[in-house]
Amino acid sequence: MNIRLSLLFTIILYTFFGYAQTGITVGPPRLFFVSNAGENQIQTVDVTNPSKDYTLDLSVSLEDWRYTLYGDNEMAPIGTFTNSGASWISISEPFFSLKPGETKRLNVNLAVPQTVSYTDSVPVHTSMLFVTQLNPRQGVDKEGANIKIAVRSGIKIYHRFNGKDKADLEITNLKHMHVDSVGDFLELAFDVTGNIWMEGKVRAEFINQETGQKIVLDNMAFYCLPGDKRKQYIQVPKELTKGNYLVSVMLFYGEEDMVKAAELEFDYDPAE
């Protein structure tokens, strides 16, 4: 007798910065709070069940959140990171259900404790709000195994104090590197010296010193928090030919489109 063994397991799909592709829609992708000690602010989050035939049971939870050296998201239990603001937050309905096509608006209340004030060492506070599906849906993967699919969607929450809104950074290093398994790339290092969360774009211009050929890489996004030390990697374009190059790397950031730049000269040989 042939017996087919089916594997049953649960897949949790994580989505950040807004909208999930499977099973749930949550937005906006970020909430920004600006207030002082002892003040409360309320903002809203909309959660929608896009399914036509499946009711979702959902929960809302909070975790600490920050960026790593390489710009990745790092989460931890509440109170782990020094910039944690998760304990200041309450949700109007931490558990709820959504019928197919239904939308629920949640109130997110952030109350700054009376004892907390601005410091240069911890100028902002952050957390991650998660909406998690509690009743995974049955499915089958491409190999025919039985699976259950659940969705967890995250929204980033930022808090800063009134009047503290300086965006700034300092480039500390720029170097050319080669790794056999990856190829050639630039390592850009910079420190965030401002006191506000920051987003911007990186632009790199490669100029062949012998031929004058110019290749531009543009609109590479970065996101930072105050005090972050960041390493940003830029792949050397495949179109570059052998030669000596001058590369100019520019960072554009802040509401006033501030610019910081660095230059580097290096030899490049695609055959190496």
Short mmCIF file of C-alpha atoms in Angstrom, two decimals:
data_model
loop_
_atom_site.label_atom_id
_atom_site.label_comp_id
_atom_site.label_asym_id
_atom_site.label_seq_id
_atom_site.Cartn_x
_atom_site.Cartn_y
_atom_site.Cartn_z
CA MET A 1 0.00 0.00 0.00
CA ASN A 2 1.34 3.42 -0.96
CA ILE A 3 1.07 6.03 1.73
CA ARG A 4 1.55 9.70 0.81
CA LEU A 5 2.77 11.81 3.69
CA SER A 6 1.60 15.41 3.56
CA LEU A 7 3.54 18.02 5.44
CA LEU A 8 1.53 20.53 7.40
CA PHE A 9 3.12 23.73 8.54
CA THR A 10 2.47 27.43 8.84
CA ILE A 11 4.13 30.13 6.79
CA ILE A 12 4.16 33.65 8.22
CA LEU A 13 4.53 36.28 5.51
CA TYR A 14 6.10 39.51 6.74
CA THR A 15 5.40 42.82 5.05
CA PHE A 16 6.82 46.19 6.10
CA PHE A 17 6.16 49.78 5.12
CA GLY A 18 2.57 49.28 4.32
CA TYR A 19 0.70 46.92 2.12
CA ALA A 20 0.76 43.15 2.21
CA GLN A 21 0.45 41.19 -1.02
CA THR A 22 -1.42 38.25 0.50
CA GLY A 23 -4.37 38.24 2.85
CA ILE A 24 -4.34 41.67 4.49
CA THR A 25 -3.94 45.37 3.68
CA VAL A 26 -2.57 47.73 6.34
CA GLY A 27 -1.72 51.41 6.06
CA PRO A 28 -0.24 53.96 6.23
CA PRO A 29 3.28 52.48 6.21
CA ARG A 30 4.58 54.91 8.85
CA LEU A 31 3.17 57.00 11.69
CA PHE A 32 4.94 60.18 12.81
CA PHE A 33 4.26 61.63 16.27
CA VAL A 34 5.58 65.01 17.47
CA SER A 35 4.89 65.87 21.11
CA ASN A 36 6.46 66.72 24.46
CA ALA A 37 6.44 65.09 27.89
CA GLY A 38 2.96 64.47 29.27
CA GLU A 39 1.22 64.90 25.91
CA ASN A 40 -0.98 62.41 24.06
CA GLN A 41 -1.48 62.08 20.33
CA ILE A 42 -3.80 59.79 18.39
CA GLN A 43 -3.34 58.64 14.81
CA THR A 44 -5.21 56.01 12.83
CA VAL A 45 -4.38 52.81 10.98
CA ASP A 46 -6.72 51.18 8.46
CA VAL A 47 -6.80 47.38 8.22
CA THR A 48 -8.66 45.76 5.31
CA ASN A 49 -9.50 42.15 4.50
CA PRO A 50 -9.28 41.92 0.68
CA SER A 51 -10.53 38.33 0.62
CA LYS A 52 -13.90 37.59 -0.98
CA ASP A 53 -14.63 34.49 1.07
CA TYR A 54 -12.45 34.31 4.21
CA THR A 55 -12.90 36.01 7.59
CA LEU A 56 -9.68 37.14 9.26
CA ASP A 57 -9.00 36.95 13.00
CA LEU A 58 -6.32 39.51 13.80
CA SER A 59 -4.19 40.76 16.67
CA VAL A 60 -2.13 43.92 17.14
CA SER A 61 1.22 43.86 18.93
CA LEU A 62 4.25 46.08 19.40
CA GLU A 63 8.00 45.52 19.37
CA ASP A 64 11.14 47.62 19.57
CA TRP A 65 12.64 48.56 16.24
CA ARG A 66 15.82 50.15 14.84
CA TYR A 67 18.15 49.93 11.84
CA THR A 68 21.30 47.83 11.68
CA LEU A 69 24.67 49.03 10.40
CA TYR A 70 23.59 47.95 6.92
CA GLY A 71 20.14 49.54 6.97
CA ASP A 72 18.16 46.39 7.71
CA ASN A 73 15.27 46.31 10.19
CA GLU A 74 16.07 44.91 13.62
CA MET A 75 13.26 44.02 16.03
CA ALA A 76 13.31 43.01 19.70
CA PRO A 77 10.94 42.68 22.68
CA ILE A 78 9.62 45.91 24.20
CA GLY A 79 12.22 47.74 26.28
CA THR A 80 15.27 46.12 24.66
CA PHE A 81 16.58 49.15 22.75
CA THR A 82 17.41 52.50 24.34
CA ASN A 83 15.21 54.32 21.81
CA SER A 84 12.16 52.18 22.61
CA GLY A 85 8.82 53.97 22.57
CA ALA A 86 6.63 50.87 22.39
CA SER A 87 5.53 51.06 26.03
CA TRP A 88 4.05 54.53 25.36
CA ILE A 89 1.57 53.16 22.81
CA SER A 90 -1.92 51.74 23.23
CA ILE A 91 -4.26 50.37 20.56
CA SER A 92 -8.05 50.83 20.52
CA GLU A 93 -8.71 47.17 19.61
CA PRO A 94 -5.80 44.75 20.04
CA PHE A 95 -7.96 41.81 18.88
CA PHE A 96 -10.66 41.89 16.18
CA SER A 97 -12.13 40.08 13.18
CA LEU A 98 -12.74 41.30 9.64
CA LYS A 99 -15.32 39.86 7.30
CA PRO A 100 -14.45 39.60 3.59
CA GLY A 101 -14.05 43.12 2.17
CA GLU A 102 -14.38 44.78 5.60
CA THR A 103 -12.13 47.62 6.82
CA LYS A 104 -11.49 48.61 10.43
CA ARG A 105 -9.89 51.86 11.56
CA LEU A 106 -7.73 51.52 14.66
CA ASN A 107 -6.72 54.37 16.96
CA VAL A 108 -3.04 54.39 17.87
CA ASN A 109 -2.48 56.49 21.00
CA LEU A 110 1.04 57.58 21.96
CA ALA A 111 1.37 59.08 25.45
CA VAL A 112 4.79 60.49 26.35
CA PRO A 113 5.54 59.95 30.06
CA GLN A 114 5.88 63.07 32.21
CA THR A 115 9.36 61.95 33.24
CA VAL A 116 10.76 61.70 29.70
CA SER A 117 12.46 64.63 28.00
CA TYR A 118 14.66 65.25 24.98
CA THR A 119 18.30 64.17 25.19
CA ASP A 120 21.01 64.32 22.55
CA SER A 121 21.82 60.66 23.17
CA VAL A 122 18.22 59.49 22.51
CA PRO A 123 16.54 62.23 20.44
CA VAL A 124 13.78 60.04 18.95
CA HIS A 125 11.82 56.98 19.99
CA THR A 126 10.58 54.22 17.71
CA SER A 127 8.56 51.04 17.65
CA MET A 128 7.01 48.59 15.18
CA LEU A 129 3.29 47.89 15.17
CA PHE A 130 2.36 44.46 13.86
CA VAL A 131 -1.03 43.26 12.64
CA THR A 132 -0.95 39.46 12.67
CA GLN A 133 -3.38 36.94 11.23
CA LEU A 134 -4.42 34.40 13.88
CA ASN A 135 -6.33 31.96 11.65
CA PRO A 136 -3.97 30.76 8.89
CA ARG A 137 -5.57 29.74 5.62
CA GLN A 138 -5.09 26.28 4.18
CA GLY A 139 -3.03 26.06 1.00
CA VAL A 140 -0.76 23.83 -1.08
CA ASP A 141 2.79 24.66 -2.15
CA LYS A 142 4.29 23.94 -5.58
CA GLU A 143 5.41 20.48 -4.44
CA GLY A 144 1.93 19.52 -3.25
CA ALA A 145 2.57 19.80 0.48
CA ASN A 146 -0.23 21.10 2.69
CA ILE A 147 0.58 24.49 4.16
CA LYS A 148 -1.13 27.14 6.23
CA ILE A 149 -0.46 30.73 5.22
CA ALA A 150 -0.70 33.63 7.69
CA VAL A 151 0.26 37.26 7.22
CA ARG A 152 2.04 39.67 9.56
CA SER A 153 2.21 43.29 8.45
CA GLY A 154 4.37 45.96 10.13
CA ILE A 155 4.01 49.72 10.47
CA LYS A 156 6.91 51.83 11.69
CA ILE A 157 6.19 54.36 14.44
CA TYR A 158 8.42 57.37 15.08
CA HIS A 159 8.27 59.96 17.86
CA ARG A 160 10.26 63.16 18.25
CA PHE A 161 9.96 66.20 20.51
CA ASN A 162 8.74 69.61 19.35
CA GLY A 163 11.40 71.86 17.84
CA LYS A 164 13.92 69.06 17.35
CA ASP A 165 14.10 68.56 13.59
CA LYS A 166 17.68 68.89 12.35
CA ALA A 167 18.65 66.43 9.60
CA ASP A 168 22.37 65.94 9.04
CA LEU A 169 25.05 63.35 8.36
CA GLU A 170 28.80 63.11 7.84
CA ILE A 171 30.55 60.84 5.34
CA THR A 172 33.39 59.02 7.10
CA ASN A 173 34.80 56.75 4.37
CA LEU A 174 34.50 55.69 0.74
CA LYS A 175 36.48 52.77 -0.66
CA HIS A 176 36.56 50.39 -3.61
CA MET A 177 36.32 46.68 -2.80
CA HIS A 178 36.41 43.40 -4.71
CA VAL A 179 34.93 40.09 -3.58
CA ASP A 180 35.20 37.13 -5.94
CA SER A 181 31.65 35.94 -5.31
CA VAL A 182 30.13 39.42 -5.64
CA GLY A 183 32.40 41.44 -7.90
CA ASP A 184 33.42 45.08 -7.51
CA PHE A 185 31.55 47.53 -5.33
CA LEU A 186 31.96 50.69 -3.29
CA GLU A 187 31.58 50.82 0.48
CA LEU A 188 30.25 54.18 1.64
CA ALA A 189 30.31 54.83 5.39
CA PHE A 190 28.52 57.71 7.08
CA ASP A 191 27.32 58.78 10.53
CA VAL A 192 23.92 60.34 11.19
CA THR A 193 24.63 63.46 13.25
CA GLY A 194 21.18 65.08 13.20
CA ASN A 195 18.37 64.61 15.71
CA ILE A 196 15.56 63.42 13.45
CA TRP A 197 14.70 60.36 11.37
CA MET A 198 15.99 60.83 7.85
CA GLU A 199 15.50 59.50 4.34
CA GLY A 200 17.42 60.33 1.20
CA LYS A 201 18.90 59.25 -2.10
CA VAL A 202 22.40 58.22 -3.16
CA ARG A 203 23.83 59.17 -6.54
CA ALA A 204 27.13 57.79 -7.89
CA GLU A 205 28.92 59.11 -11.00
CA PHE A 206 31.71 56.99 -12.51
CA ILE A 207 34.03 58.81 -14.95
CA ASN A 208 36.73 57.01 -16.95
CA GLN A 209 39.78 59.27 -16.65
CA GLU A 210 41.15 58.17 -20.04
CA THR A 211 38.04 58.12 -22.25
CA GLY A 212 35.71 60.50 -20.44
CA GLN A 213 32.96 57.86 -20.37
CA LYS A 214 30.42 58.67 -17.64
CA ILE A 215 27.98 56.25 -16.04
CA VAL A 216 25.50 57.34 -13.37
CA LEU A 217 23.68 55.29 -10.73
CA ASP A 218 20.81 57.29 -9.28
CA ASN A 219 17.94 57.21 -6.79
CA MET A 220 19.37 54.61 -4.41
CA ALA A 221 17.26 55.12 -1.27
CA PHE A 222 18.43 55.11 2.33
CA TYR A 223 16.61 55.53 5.66
CA CYS A 224 18.26 56.39 8.98
CA LEU A 225 17.70 57.22 12.62
CA PRO A 226 19.73 59.68 14.74
CA GLY A 227 22.99 58.19 15.92
CA ASP A 228 23.06 55.52 13.21
CA LYS A 229 26.38 54.47 11.77
CA ARG A 230 25.74 53.21 8.26
CA LYS A 231 27.54 51.29 5.55
CA GLN A 232 25.94 51.60 2.12
CA TYR A 233 27.11 49.34 -0.69
CA ILE A 234 27.08 50.43 -4.33
CA GLN A 235 27.64 47.85 -7.05
CA VAL A 236 30.14 48.96 -9.71
CA PRO A 237 28.21 49.10 -13.03
CA LYS A 238 28.80 46.18 -15.39
CA GLU A 239 29.16 48.65 -18.27
CA LEU A 240 32.48 49.91 -16.93
CA THR A 241 35.49 49.01 -19.07
CA LYS A 242 39.07 48.62 -17.92
CA GLY A 243 40.64 51.87 -16.79
CA ASN A 244 41.22 54.44 -14.10
CA TYR A 245 38.04 55.92 -12.66
CA LEU A 246 37.00 58.89 -10.59
CA VAL A 247 33.75 58.24 -8.75
CA SER A 248 31.72 60.96 -7.06
CA VAL A 249 29.14 59.81 -4.52
CA MET A 250 26.47 62.29 -3.40
CA LEU A 251 23.89 61.92 -0.65
CA PHE A 252 20.73 64.05 -0.92
CA TYR A 253 18.61 64.28 2.23
CA GLY A 254 16.30 66.41 4.33
CA GLU A 255 13.42 68.69 3.39
CA GLU A 256 15.88 71.30 2.10
CA ASP A 257 17.66 68.80 -0.20
CA MET A 258 20.98 69.01 1.59
CA VAL A 259 23.97 67.36 -0.12
CA LYS A 260 27.12 65.67 1.14
CA ALA A 261 29.67 64.27 -1.31
CA ALA A 262 32.85 62.20 -1.46
CA GLU A 263 35.23 61.29 -4.29
CA LEU A 264 37.45 58.28 -4.90
CA GLU A 265 39.93 57.34 -7.62
CA PHE A 266 40.43 53.64 -8.38
CA ASP A 267 41.62 51.26 -11.08
CA TYR A 268 39.10 48.82 -12.51
CA ASP A 269 39.63 45.67 -14.55
CA PRO A 270 36.54 43.53 -15.20
CA ALA A 271 38.77 40.54 -16.01
CA GLU A 272 40.17 40.37 -12.49
#
